[in-house]
Amino acid sequence: MKAKIHLIIVALHALSTSSVIWASDPSPLQDFCVTDNNSKVLVNGFVCKSMDGMKAEDFFTYGLYKPGNTINKLGFNVRAVNVNTIPGLNTLGVSMARIDFSPRGLNPPHTHPRATEILTVLEGELYVGFVTSNIGQTNRLFTKILKKVDVFVFPQGLVHFQFNRGHTRVVAITALSSQNSGTITIANAVFGSKTPISDEVLAKAFRGDQKTVDRLQAQFWMDNNN
């Protein structure tokens, strides 16, 4: 009986260890694996193209110095540099983005399901924060005002935001621990899904009425695709 219990404990430990290992992008098994955009094969990631077809441009992009267009309802712009931009990032487990904020610009509450994010302010001042999971039925908010060259970390999968509370523009650079971190914008996912979530479900979840939910679902929800 003791031997069986010991085996069960070992198995559970192995499973828990495995889940930790696979929580981020898998480690590369070769120097690099440039994405083959012409391949029709579907895998978890992207198929590598042959070494003969690779070139320096596969590891390069340009233009990140250019300000992003922040003329929109939220007053911000994200230029992502990920595996879709640089094919040579495939399997390397990193990406980045430039974020521009107009005065009062907001990168609304969102999550990155596959990446931790680290942000550096290059210009201006930025109010940032993230919310913990419901530890002990409490969602704690951590916030900070960042000035030039200040750095802040947003843990993987947690809801976070960035807001320019000032009257001058803000520029930030962010790095992420995934080649393709994904973004779930909370308001978009809840009120802008296709097909819509039942207004009865949302009214009960947000303790409101169905008319308010219908009005929110009718809004245009801008994507913060970083």
Short mmCIF file of N, CA and C in Angstrom, two decimals, residues 122-205:
data_model
loop_
_atom_site.label_atom_id
_atom_site.label_comp_id
_atom_site.label_asym_id
_atom_site.label_seq_id
_atom_site.Cartn_x
_atom_site.Cartn_y
_atom_site.Cartn_z
N LEU A 122 10.21 55.28 -22.77
CA LEU A 122 11.26 56.00 -23.47
C LEU A 122 11.04 57.50 -23.43
N GLU A 123 9.79 57.89 -23.36
CA GLU A 123 9.46 59.32 -23.41
C GLU A 123 8.14 59.56 -22.68
N GLY A 124 8.11 60.55 -21.78
CA GLY A 124 6.88 60.90 -21.08
C GLY A 124 6.72 60.16 -19.76
N GLU A 125 5.46 60.07 -19.32
CA GLU A 125 5.13 59.47 -18.02
C GLU A 125 3.89 58.61 -18.19
N LEU A 126 3.90 57.43 -17.59
CA LEU A 126 2.85 56.45 -17.84
C LEU A 126 2.36 55.84 -16.53
N TYR A 127 1.05 55.77 -16.38
CA TYR A 127 0.42 55.10 -15.23
C TYR A 127 0.08 53.67 -15.65
N VAL A 128 0.64 52.69 -14.93
CA VAL A 128 0.47 51.29 -15.31
C VAL A 128 0.01 50.47 -14.11
N GLY A 129 -0.53 49.29 -14.39
CA GLY A 129 -0.92 48.42 -13.29
C GLY A 129 -1.36 47.05 -13.77
N PHE A 130 -1.43 46.11 -12.83
CA PHE A 130 -1.99 44.78 -13.11
C PHE A 130 -2.77 44.29 -11.91
N VAL A 131 -3.66 43.33 -12.17
CA VAL A 131 -4.53 42.77 -11.13
C VAL A 131 -4.20 41.29 -10.97
N THR A 132 -4.08 40.85 -9.73
CA THR A 132 -3.77 39.44 -9.48
C THR A 132 -4.99 38.56 -9.74
N SER A 133 -4.76 37.26 -9.84
CA SER A 133 -5.87 36.32 -9.84
C SER A 133 -6.54 36.37 -8.47
N ASN A 134 -7.70 35.73 -8.37
CA ASN A 134 -8.47 35.86 -7.13
C ASN A 134 -7.88 35.01 -6.00
N ILE A 135 -6.77 35.49 -5.46
CA ILE A 135 -6.10 34.83 -4.35
C ILE A 135 -6.89 35.11 -3.08
N GLY A 136 -7.41 34.06 -2.45
CA GLY A 136 -8.20 34.26 -1.24
C GLY A 136 -9.41 35.14 -1.50
N GLN A 137 -10.02 35.00 -2.69
CA GLN A 137 -11.20 35.75 -3.10
C GLN A 137 -10.93 37.25 -3.17
N THR A 138 -9.68 37.63 -3.35
CA THR A 138 -9.32 39.05 -3.47
C THR A 138 -8.46 39.23 -4.70
N ASN A 139 -8.83 40.20 -5.53
CA ASN A 139 -8.02 40.56 -6.70
C ASN A 139 -7.26 41.84 -6.37
N ARG A 140 -5.96 41.71 -6.08
CA ARG A 140 -5.14 42.87 -5.70
C ARG A 140 -4.66 43.63 -6.91
N LEU A 141 -4.69 44.95 -6.79
CA LEU A 141 -4.22 45.83 -7.86
C LEU A 141 -2.86 46.39 -7.49
N PHE A 142 -1.88 46.26 -8.41
CA PHE A 142 -0.56 46.85 -8.24
C PHE A 142 -0.37 47.92 -9.31
N THR A 143 -0.12 49.16 -8.90
CA THR A 143 0.04 50.25 -9.86
C THR A 143 1.32 51.03 -9.60
N LYS A 144 1.77 51.73 -10.64
CA LYS A 144 2.99 52.55 -10.51
C LYS A 144 2.95 53.63 -11.59
N ILE A 145 3.48 54.80 -11.26
CA ILE A 145 3.68 55.85 -12.26
C ILE A 145 5.12 55.75 -12.74
N LEU A 146 5.29 55.51 -14.04
CA LEU A 146 6.61 55.33 -14.62
C LEU A 146 7.06 56.60 -15.32
N LYS A 147 8.31 56.97 -15.09
CA LYS A 147 8.91 58.09 -15.78
C LYS A 147 9.95 57.56 -16.76
N LYS A 148 10.62 58.46 -17.45
CA LYS A 148 11.55 58.07 -18.51
C LYS A 148 12.56 57.05 -18.02
N VAL A 149 12.75 55.99 -18.77
CA VAL A 149 13.61 54.83 -18.56
C VAL A 149 13.25 54.01 -17.32
N ASP A 150 12.09 54.24 -16.70
CA ASP A 150 11.59 53.34 -15.67
C ASP A 150 11.09 52.04 -16.32
N VAL A 151 11.12 50.96 -15.54
CA VAL A 151 10.77 49.64 -16.06
C VAL A 151 9.72 49.00 -15.15
N PHE A 152 8.77 48.28 -15.74
CA PHE A 152 7.73 47.60 -14.96
C PHE A 152 7.42 46.25 -15.61
N VAL A 153 7.11 45.26 -14.77
CA VAL A 153 6.83 43.90 -15.25
C VAL A 153 5.36 43.55 -15.03
N PHE A 154 4.75 42.96 -16.05
CA PHE A 154 3.38 42.44 -15.97
C PHE A 154 3.45 40.91 -16.06
N PRO A 155 3.14 40.20 -14.97
CA PRO A 155 3.24 38.74 -14.98
C PRO A 155 2.32 38.09 -16.01
N GLN A 156 2.75 36.96 -16.49
CA GLN A 156 2.04 36.23 -17.55
C GLN A 156 0.58 35.97 -17.19
N GLY A 157 -0.30 36.29 -18.13
CA GLY A 157 -1.71 35.95 -18.00
C GLY A 157 -2.54 36.87 -17.14
N LEU A 158 -1.93 37.84 -16.45
CA LEU A 158 -2.69 38.71 -15.56
C LEU A 158 -3.20 39.94 -16.31
N VAL A 159 -4.38 40.41 -15.90
CA VAL A 159 -4.98 41.60 -16.51
C VAL A 159 -4.13 42.83 -16.18
N HIS A 160 -3.80 43.62 -17.20
CA HIS A 160 -2.98 44.82 -16.98
C HIS A 160 -3.36 45.92 -17.96
N PHE A 161 -2.84 47.12 -17.72
CA PHE A 161 -3.18 48.28 -18.54
C PHE A 161 -2.05 49.29 -18.48
N GLN A 162 -2.09 50.26 -19.41
CA GLN A 162 -1.18 51.41 -19.39
C GLN A 162 -1.99 52.64 -19.80
N PHE A 163 -1.80 53.76 -19.08
CA PHE A 163 -2.60 54.95 -19.30
C PHE A 163 -1.73 56.20 -19.21
N ASN A 164 -1.82 57.04 -20.23
CA ASN A 164 -1.12 58.32 -20.24
C ASN A 164 -2.03 59.37 -19.61
N ARG A 165 -1.79 59.69 -18.36
CA ARG A 165 -2.64 60.65 -17.66
C ARG A 165 -2.26 62.09 -17.95
N GLY A 166 -1.16 62.30 -18.66
CA GLY A 166 -0.64 63.64 -18.88
C GLY A 166 -1.15 64.31 -20.14
N HIS A 167 -0.47 65.39 -20.52
CA HIS A 167 -0.88 66.20 -21.66
C HIS A 167 0.18 66.22 -22.76
N THR A 168 1.14 65.32 -22.67
CA THR A 168 2.14 65.15 -23.72
C THR A 168 2.17 63.69 -24.14
N ARG A 169 2.73 63.40 -25.29
CA ARG A 169 2.74 62.03 -25.78
C ARG A 169 3.70 61.17 -24.97
N VAL A 170 3.48 59.88 -25.01
CA VAL A 170 4.32 58.90 -24.32
C VAL A 170 4.72 57.82 -25.32
N VAL A 171 5.98 57.39 -25.23
CA VAL A 171 6.47 56.28 -26.05
C VAL A 171 7.06 55.23 -25.11
N ALA A 172 6.70 53.97 -25.33
CA ALA A 172 7.24 52.88 -24.52
C ALA A 172 7.65 51.72 -25.42
N ILE A 173 8.61 50.96 -24.94
CA ILE A 173 9.02 49.71 -25.60
C ILE A 173 8.73 48.57 -24.63
N THR A 174 8.14 47.52 -25.15
CA THR A 174 7.82 46.39 -24.31
C THR A 174 8.40 45.10 -24.91
N ALA A 175 8.87 44.22 -24.05
CA ALA A 175 9.39 42.91 -24.47
C ALA A 175 8.53 41.82 -23.85
N LEU A 176 8.35 40.72 -24.58
CA LEU A 176 7.48 39.63 -24.13
C LEU A 176 8.18 38.29 -24.27
N SER A 177 7.89 37.38 -23.35
CA SER A 177 8.59 36.09 -23.29
C SER A 177 7.92 35.03 -24.16
N SER A 178 7.47 35.43 -25.34
CA SER A 178 6.90 34.49 -26.30
C SER A 178 7.07 35.07 -27.69
N GLN A 179 7.25 34.21 -28.68
CA GLN A 179 7.33 34.68 -30.05
C GLN A 179 5.98 35.17 -30.55
N ASN A 180 4.90 34.77 -29.87
CA ASN A 180 3.54 35.11 -30.30
C ASN A 180 2.65 35.10 -29.05
N SER A 181 2.72 36.18 -28.28
CA SER A 181 2.17 36.20 -26.92
C SER A 181 0.66 36.12 -26.86
N GLY A 182 -0.02 36.58 -27.90
CA GLY A 182 -1.48 36.66 -27.87
C GLY A 182 -1.95 37.81 -27.00
N THR A 183 -3.11 38.36 -27.33
CA THR A 183 -3.70 39.44 -26.54
C THR A 183 -5.19 39.19 -26.40
N ILE A 184 -5.68 39.22 -25.16
CA ILE A 184 -7.12 39.15 -24.90
C ILE A 184 -7.52 40.48 -24.27
N THR A 185 -8.18 41.34 -25.04
CA THR A 185 -8.67 42.61 -24.52
C THR A 185 -10.00 42.34 -23.83
N ILE A 186 -10.08 42.65 -22.54
CA ILE A 186 -11.21 42.23 -21.72
C ILE A 186 -12.55 42.72 -22.28
N ALA A 187 -12.65 44.03 -22.53
CA ALA A 187 -13.92 44.57 -23.02
C ALA A 187 -14.31 43.97 -24.36
N ASN A 188 -13.31 43.82 -25.25
CA ASN A 188 -13.59 43.23 -26.57
C ASN A 188 -14.12 41.81 -26.44
N ALA A 189 -13.44 41.02 -25.62
CA ALA A 189 -13.80 39.61 -25.48
C ALA A 189 -15.19 39.45 -24.86
N VAL A 190 -15.51 40.31 -23.89
CA VAL A 190 -16.77 40.16 -23.17
C VAL A 190 -17.94 40.74 -23.95
N PHE A 191 -17.75 41.95 -24.51
CA PHE A 191 -18.88 42.64 -25.16
C PHE A 191 -18.82 42.63 -26.68
N GLY A 192 -17.67 42.27 -27.26
CA GLY A 192 -17.54 42.33 -28.70
C GLY A 192 -17.34 41.00 -29.38
N SER A 193 -17.60 39.90 -28.68
CA SER A 193 -17.36 38.58 -29.26
C SER A 193 -18.32 38.31 -30.42
N LYS A 194 -17.88 37.49 -31.34
CA LYS A 194 -18.70 37.04 -32.48
C LYS A 194 -18.84 35.54 -32.35
N THR A 195 -19.96 35.00 -32.07
CA THR A 195 -21.27 35.51 -31.79
C THR A 195 -21.32 36.13 -30.38
N PRO A 196 -22.25 37.10 -30.12
CA PRO A 196 -22.28 37.74 -28.81
C PRO A 196 -22.62 36.76 -27.69
N ILE A 197 -22.01 37.01 -26.53
CA ILE A 197 -22.42 36.28 -25.32
C ILE A 197 -23.83 36.73 -24.97
N SER A 198 -24.63 35.84 -24.46
CA SER A 198 -26.01 36.15 -24.08
C SER A 198 -26.06 37.37 -23.16
N ASP A 199 -26.93 38.35 -23.49
CA ASP A 199 -27.03 39.53 -22.63
C ASP A 199 -27.56 39.18 -21.25
N GLU A 200 -28.31 38.09 -21.15
CA GLU A 200 -28.78 37.64 -19.85
C GLU A 200 -27.61 37.18 -18.99
N VAL A 201 -26.67 36.46 -19.62
CA VAL A 201 -25.47 36.02 -18.90
C VAL A 201 -24.65 37.21 -18.43
N LEU A 202 -24.42 38.18 -19.33
CA LEU A 202 -23.59 39.33 -18.99
C LEU A 202 -24.27 40.24 -17.97
N ALA A 203 -25.60 40.40 -18.08
CA ALA A 203 -26.32 41.23 -17.11
C ALA A 203 -26.19 40.66 -15.71
N LYS A 204 -26.27 39.35 -15.61
CA LYS A 204 -26.14 38.72 -14.30
C LYS A 204 -24.70 38.79 -13.80
N ALA A 205 -23.75 38.57 -14.70
CA ALA A 205 -22.34 38.59 -14.31
C ALA A 205 -21.90 39.98 -13.83
#
